[in-house]
Amino acid sequence: MGVDSRKMAFWAFIGSECLLFGSLIATYLVYKGRSLVGPYPHEILNIPFTSFSTFDLLMSSLAMVLALAAVQRGDMKQGKLWLLVTALLGLVFLGGQFWEFSHFVHEGLGLTTNLFGSTFYVLTGTHGAHVTVGVIWLLTLWIQALRGKLGPKQALTVEITGLYWHFVDVVWIVIFTVVYLIQ
Amino acid sequence: MSEHGAGAGAAHATTGTYLRIAAILVMITLIEVGVFYVPTFQSVLVPLLLVLSAVKFTLVVMFYMHLKFDNRFFAFLFGGPLLLALVVVVSLLLIFYGAVRLRTGM
Amino acid sequence: MKSWLITTDHKRIGLLYFWTAFGFFLIGGLEALIIRAQLIRPDGGLGVSAETFNQLFTMHGTTMVFLALMPLSAAFFNYIIPLQIGARDVAFPRLNAFSYWVFLLGGLFLNASFIAGPLFGADRLSVAPDAGWFGYANLTSRQFSPGPNVDFWLLGLQILGIASLAAGFNFIVTILNMRAPGMRMLRLPVFTWMTLVTQFLVITAFPVITVALVLLMFDRFFGTHFFLPAGGGDPILWQHLFWMFGHPEVYILILPAMGIISEVLPTFSRKPLFGYTVVVYSGVVIAFLGWSVWSHHMFSTGLGPIADSVFAGTTMLIAIPTGVKIFNWIGTLWGGQIRFTTSLLFAVGFIAMFIIGGLSGVTHASAPSDLQQTDTYYVVAHIHYVLFGGTILGLFAGMYYWWPKMTGRFLSEGLGKVHFWLTMIGMNLAFFPMHFSGLLGMPRRIYTYPAELGVARFNQLSTIGAFLIGIATLIFFWNLLRTRWRPANAPANPWGGATLEWAMSSPPPVYNFTVIPTVASRLPLWQTERHAPMVALPAEPPAPIHVPGGSWWPMITALGLPIIAIGALAHLIPIVLAGAAVVIVGIYRWAFEPFEM
């Protein structure tokens, strides 16, 4: 077809991941309102805090496209900078998730407390695991760049990294809406 | 392996475009949060939020993931399963609840 | 020996898949024979205990679906697809090797449960999975399945899922992106088309079962209540998630075999496939519709009249493209110069047996009639007519067809005819009576039945039939083995096939084609109305062709997965982490390894 094989494979993978997250979201929605005991979403979800997380992830996507654009035009100084910024914003998101989870546990919402806890932690946990993989991936690229081994010739690799990262962001957009805003 | 990225092929977004889109994404998020808090919108909360988040989703996919400018087949590779995922979610909701209703509270 | 461990050559990987899968097929068959031996008479049978029986039918189903039928199809995907599209290998050769090793290790992990009892303090040797191949909740809960059996099952299937997904991405890209010049989509061999469609089903369906298995794992390991009513969960959700995977899965099982016979029939009729475009589109339509029918496995769960009607309707609808293909296959044979090779016999057998299986399937589509049939032996009849009479006969057709290409040696036609007739008699004797015993009320998955039920005679026939299948299969196995000592005298195109896999020697050189062919028609090697046969490819490549070396990393990365699973089974986090470390290191070394296609 005259397209890059790795890029095609990655879009197929992203398609597949839609079903993965779709099933988890479906499970969350099916069990919404069926918890036998609290805490319940409206008692515990913190919209201002989560809005900040959402904003953080959106900015990380911006950083990612800036990183890719830099690498594509051969500006590795900017490339390195934006790759690192993306990874750091990802770490901030993860930090936020950790804080949120420990706060919830402290408030009495554990994994096994009720259906809300189970579906919430598994869904957002799976997402968080994906973010973690993304951060490691980004940092690997950043280190490669530091060693002078990343340049415009590897732009496709950076592009695919970007596809992964943006997808993870896009999944969060859905989660933010469906879990947090539509209670 | 050939490189189909910046410059090759159709029109390509610029840094300015990316920044503008980032601004739009932030604005929409603020609107979403606003809609959540303002009582007037409660009755249309769900459809409004779904539409707003769909717009964000589309912007990121089309521009940041470059789908608008890339080979149309990628849109199929992504769009097909995405549609399927949506159908899965809606079907399960219909089966379990007889209607697509996102319940409040508990 | 080492070269087999590090190989990334699709032809070798195809052979590895074949032998491993065939081995598991024999194991699954043995499980079936013990089941049938037990059921030969009522009221206790031969004394197989209920628990053992549960393990037998669970492992028979799981093994046949995941360790035999899918990988046997994969053997042909691997060997044949790059050849049919005029490529030198698949898009991602190391990922291809990875899929094989993960399959092997997953299969070994699953079967290790047969002897793992003592490690878990069980009072018996075997702790094999025992909750059915479909693992319904909440039988699978820790409360009702306290031992490690179901853990082996859910961990083993997660491992195997990774293998299938990786292969799915690989073959989609290969088929779409690595075709020879002139090989337009509507010139692709039907086997390649059906494989492409199948891989789309794989990459969309497997994530769903992955989620289901993960949720079950959380219930069992971490105390959640996803499928447990006591905590608000609904066991029906398991069924929905499972069958959303499970139904596409059966199309994953049948479409490749349909592809195979769509190659075999034209070759041995010396006629092009009747209605190529229609057959291809029907395959695509079947895949789409295959996603819409899942709850026809759940008619007895109280879905309500609307859901029942919707799923009955979609299920009946899917009979249409399926039926269309059958007419096309018959149309291919009609008026052809038919050569009754063993391969052709199996292909014709497929059509006949699949029609029977399809008819019982149509009776299942109607929710009211299904209420009598569900969970009885009538369903067992249906699934074996479509899976044995369909997929397995189709795979046998492929084996006789492609064995000379893959090994340079012919299978014995004499033994092949014996294999065929014994199989046809055996399978009909085994499975046809099950329609009757099922309608008379014999439930599935019971280790014995009362004499008063009046199904003893039918069960006797089934058991005899099953053993005939066993004998036939052993004859086939002998046929396979003896080719080791036969002369490697198969020519490039022993059957006069039309497609590119027949263009070079049998087996092909390691680089597949001396020169990548340019394709001008659907039937490159045949003289057709508008095209002369393709010019023969040169005997030697004009310039040296780079053949990638092997790699250790696919196998090593794969090894990490069962280590993680063992750690989970043993509830030992350090082992889980060690396995994860193996995977991570493997991936990094793989990513940074210089590997030129």
Coordinates of N, CA and C in Angstrom, one line a residue, chain A residues 1-6 8-9 12-17 19-21 23-24 27 30-31 34 36 111-112 114-115 118-119 122 136-137 140 144, chain C residues 91-92 165 169 172-173 176-179 203-204 207-208 210-211 215 218 222-227 229-234 237 241 291 588 592:
Chain A
M1 N 0.8 -1.2 0.0 CA 0.0 0.0 0.0 C 0.9 1.3 0.0
G2 N 2.1 1.1 0.1 CA 3.0 2.2 0.1 C 3.0 3.1 1.3
V3 N 2.6 2.5 2.4 CA 2.7 3.3 3.7 C 3.7 2.5 4.5
D4 N 4.2 3.2 5.6 CA 5.2 2.5 6.4 C 4.5 1.4 7.2
S5 N 5.1 0.2 7.2 CA 4.5 -0.9 7.9 C 4.4 -0.7 9.4
R6 N 5.3 0.0 10.0 CA 5.2 0.1 11.4 C 4.1 1.1 11.8
M8 N 1.3 1.5 10.0 CA 0.1 0.8 9.8 C -0.2 -0.2 11.0
A9 N 0.9 -0.9 11.4 CA 0.7 -1.8 12.5 C 0.3 -1.1 13.7
A12 N -3.4 -0.2 13.6 CA -4.1 -1.4 13.9 C -4.1 -1.7 15.4
F13 N -3.0 -1.5 16.0 CA -2.9 -1.7 17.5 C -3.8 -0.8 18.2
I14 N -3.8 0.5 17.8 CA -4.6 1.5 18.5 C -6.1 1.1 18.3
G15 N -6.5 0.6 17.1 CA -7.8 0.1 16.9 C -8.2 -0.9 17.9
S16 N -7.3 -1.9 18.1 CA -7.5 -3.0 19.0 C -7.6 -2.4 20.4
E17 N -6.9 -1.4 20.8 CA -6.9 -0.9 22.1 C -8.3 -0.2 22.4
L19 N -11.0 -1.4 21.6 CA -11.9 -2.5 22.1 C -11.5 -2.8 23.6
L20 N -10.3 -2.7 23.9 CA -9.9 -3.0 25.2 C -10.5 -2.0 26.2
F21 N -10.2 -0.7 25.9 CA -10.8 0.3 26.8 C -12.3 0.4 26.7
S23 N -14.3 -2.1 26.3 CA -14.9 -3.1 27.2 C -14.8 -2.7 28.7
L24 N -13.7 -2.1 29.0 CA -13.6 -1.6 30.4 C -14.6 -0.5 30.7
T27 N -18.0 -2.0 31.1 CA -18.2 -2.6 32.4 C -18.4 -1.5 33.4
V30 N -22.1 -0.2 32.9 CA -23.1 -1.2 33.2 C -23.2 -1.3 34.7
Y31 N -22.1 -1.2 35.4 CA -22.2 -1.3 36.9 C -22.4 0.0 37.6
R34 N -24.8 0.6 40.7 CA -25.2 -0.7 41.3 C -24.4 -1.1 42.5
L36 N -23.5 -1.7 46.1 CA -24.3 -2.0 47.3 C -24.0 -1.1 48.5
L111 N -10.3 -1.1 46.3 CA -10.5 -1.9 45.0 C -11.7 -2.8 45.2
T112 N -11.9 -3.3 46.4 CA -12.9 -4.3 46.7 C -14.1 -3.8 47.5
N114 N -16.6 -1.7 46.7 CA -17.9 -1.8 46.0 C -17.6 -1.9 44.5
L115 N -18.7 -1.9 43.7 CA -18.5 -2.0 42.3 C -17.9 -0.7 41.7
S118 N -14.2 -1.1 42.3 CA -13.6 -2.1 41.4 C -13.5 -1.6 40.0
T119 N -14.6 -1.1 39.4 CA -14.6 -0.7 38.0 C -13.7 0.6 37.8
V122 N -9.9 -0.4 38.1 CA -9.4 -1.2 37.0 C -9.3 -0.3 35.7
I136 N 8.0 5.7 30.1 CA 9.2 4.9 30.0 C 9.7 5.0 28.5
W137 N 8.7 4.9 27.6 CA 9.1 4.9 26.2 C 9.7 6.3 25.8
T140 N 13.1 6.7 27.2 CA 14.0 6.0 26.4 C 14.5 6.8 25.2
Q144 N 18.1 8.3 24.2 CA 18.7 8.1 22.9 C 19.1 9.4 22.3
Chain C
A91 N 5.7 -8.9 7.5 CA 6.1 -7.6 7.8 C 7.1 -7.5 8.9
F92 N 6.8 -8.3 10.0 CA 7.6 -8.2 11.2 C 8.0 -9.6 11.6
L165 N -2.9 -11.8 19.1 CA -2.9 -10.4 18.8 C -1.7 -10.0 18.0
F169 N -1.8 -8.3 14.1 CA -1.2 -7.1 13.5 C -0.2 -7.4 12.4
I172 N -2.1 -8.5 9.1 CA -2.8 -7.4 8.5 C -1.8 -6.5 7.7
V173 N -0.7 -6.2 8.3 CA 0.2 -5.3 7.7 C 0.9 -6.1 6.5
L176 N -1.6 -6.3 3.6 CA -1.9 -5.0 2.9 C -0.7 -4.3 2.3
N177 N 0.4 -4.5 2.9 CA 1.5 -3.7 2.6 C 2.7 -4.4 1.8
M178 N 2.6 -5.7 1.7 CA 3.8 -6.3 1.2 C 3.5 -7.1 -0.1
R179 N 2.4 -6.8 -0.7 CA 2.0 -7.5 -1.9 C 2.9 -7.2 -3.1
I203 N -8.0 -9.0 16.1 CA -7.6 -7.8 16.8 C -8.8 -7.1 17.5
T204 N -10.0 -7.3 17.1 CA -11.1 -6.7 17.7 C -11.7 -7.6 18.8
P207 N -9.2 -8.4 22.5 CA -9.2 -7.5 23.7 C -10.4 -7.7 24.6
V208 N -11.5 -8.1 24.1 CA -12.7 -8.2 24.9 C -12.5 -9.4 25.9
T210 N -9.7 -10.5 26.8 CA -8.7 -10.1 27.7 C -9.3 -9.4 28.9
V211 N -10.2 -8.4 28.6 CA -10.8 -7.7 29.7 C -11.6 -8.7 30.6
L215 N -10.8 -9.2 34.6 CA -11.8 -9.0 35.6 C -12.0 -10.3 36.4
F218 N -9.1 -10.5 38.7 CA -9.3 -9.7 39.9 C -10.2 -10.2 40.9
F222 N -7.9 -10.8 43.9 CA -7.9 -9.6 44.7 C -9.2 -9.3 45.4
G223 N -10.2 -10.1 45.2 CA -11.4 -10.0 46.0 C -12.4 -9.0 45.5
T224 N -12.3 -8.7 44.2 CA -13.4 -7.8 43.6 C -14.6 -8.6 43.4
H225 N -15.7 -8.0 42.9 CA -17.0 -8.7 42.7 C -17.6 -8.5 41.4
F226 N -16.7 -8.4 40.4 CA -17.2 -8.1 39.0 C -18.3 -9.1 38.6
F227 N -18.1 -10.3 39.0 CA -19.1 -11.3 38.5 C -19.8 -12.0 39.7
P229 N -22.6 -11.9 42.6 CA -23.8 -11.3 43.1 C -23.7 -10.7 44.5
A230 N -22.9 -11.4 45.3 CA -22.8 -11.0 46.7 C -22.3 -9.5 46.8
G231 N -21.5 -9.1 45.8 CA -21.0 -7.8 45.9 C -21.6 -6.8 44.9
G232 N -22.8 -7.3 44.3 CA -23.5 -6.5 43.3 C -23.1 -6.8 41.9
G233 N -22.2 -7.7 41.7 CA -21.8 -8.1 40.3 C -22.8 -9.0 39.7
D234 N -22.7 -9.1 38.3 CA -23.7 -9.9 37.6 C -22.9 -10.9 36.8
L237 N -22.7 -10.6 33.0 CA -21.7 -9.8 32.3 C -20.6 -10.6 31.7
L241 N -19.4 -10.6 27.8 CA -18.0 -10.3 27.4 C -17.4 -11.5 26.7
W291 N -20.0 -10.1 14.5 CA -20.0 -9.2 15.7 C -21.4 -9.0 16.3
Y588 N 13.7 -4.4 25.0 CA 14.7 -3.4 24.8 C 15.8 -4.0 23.9
F592 N 16.6 -2.6 20.0 CA 17.9 -2.0 19.7 C 18.8 -2.9 18.9

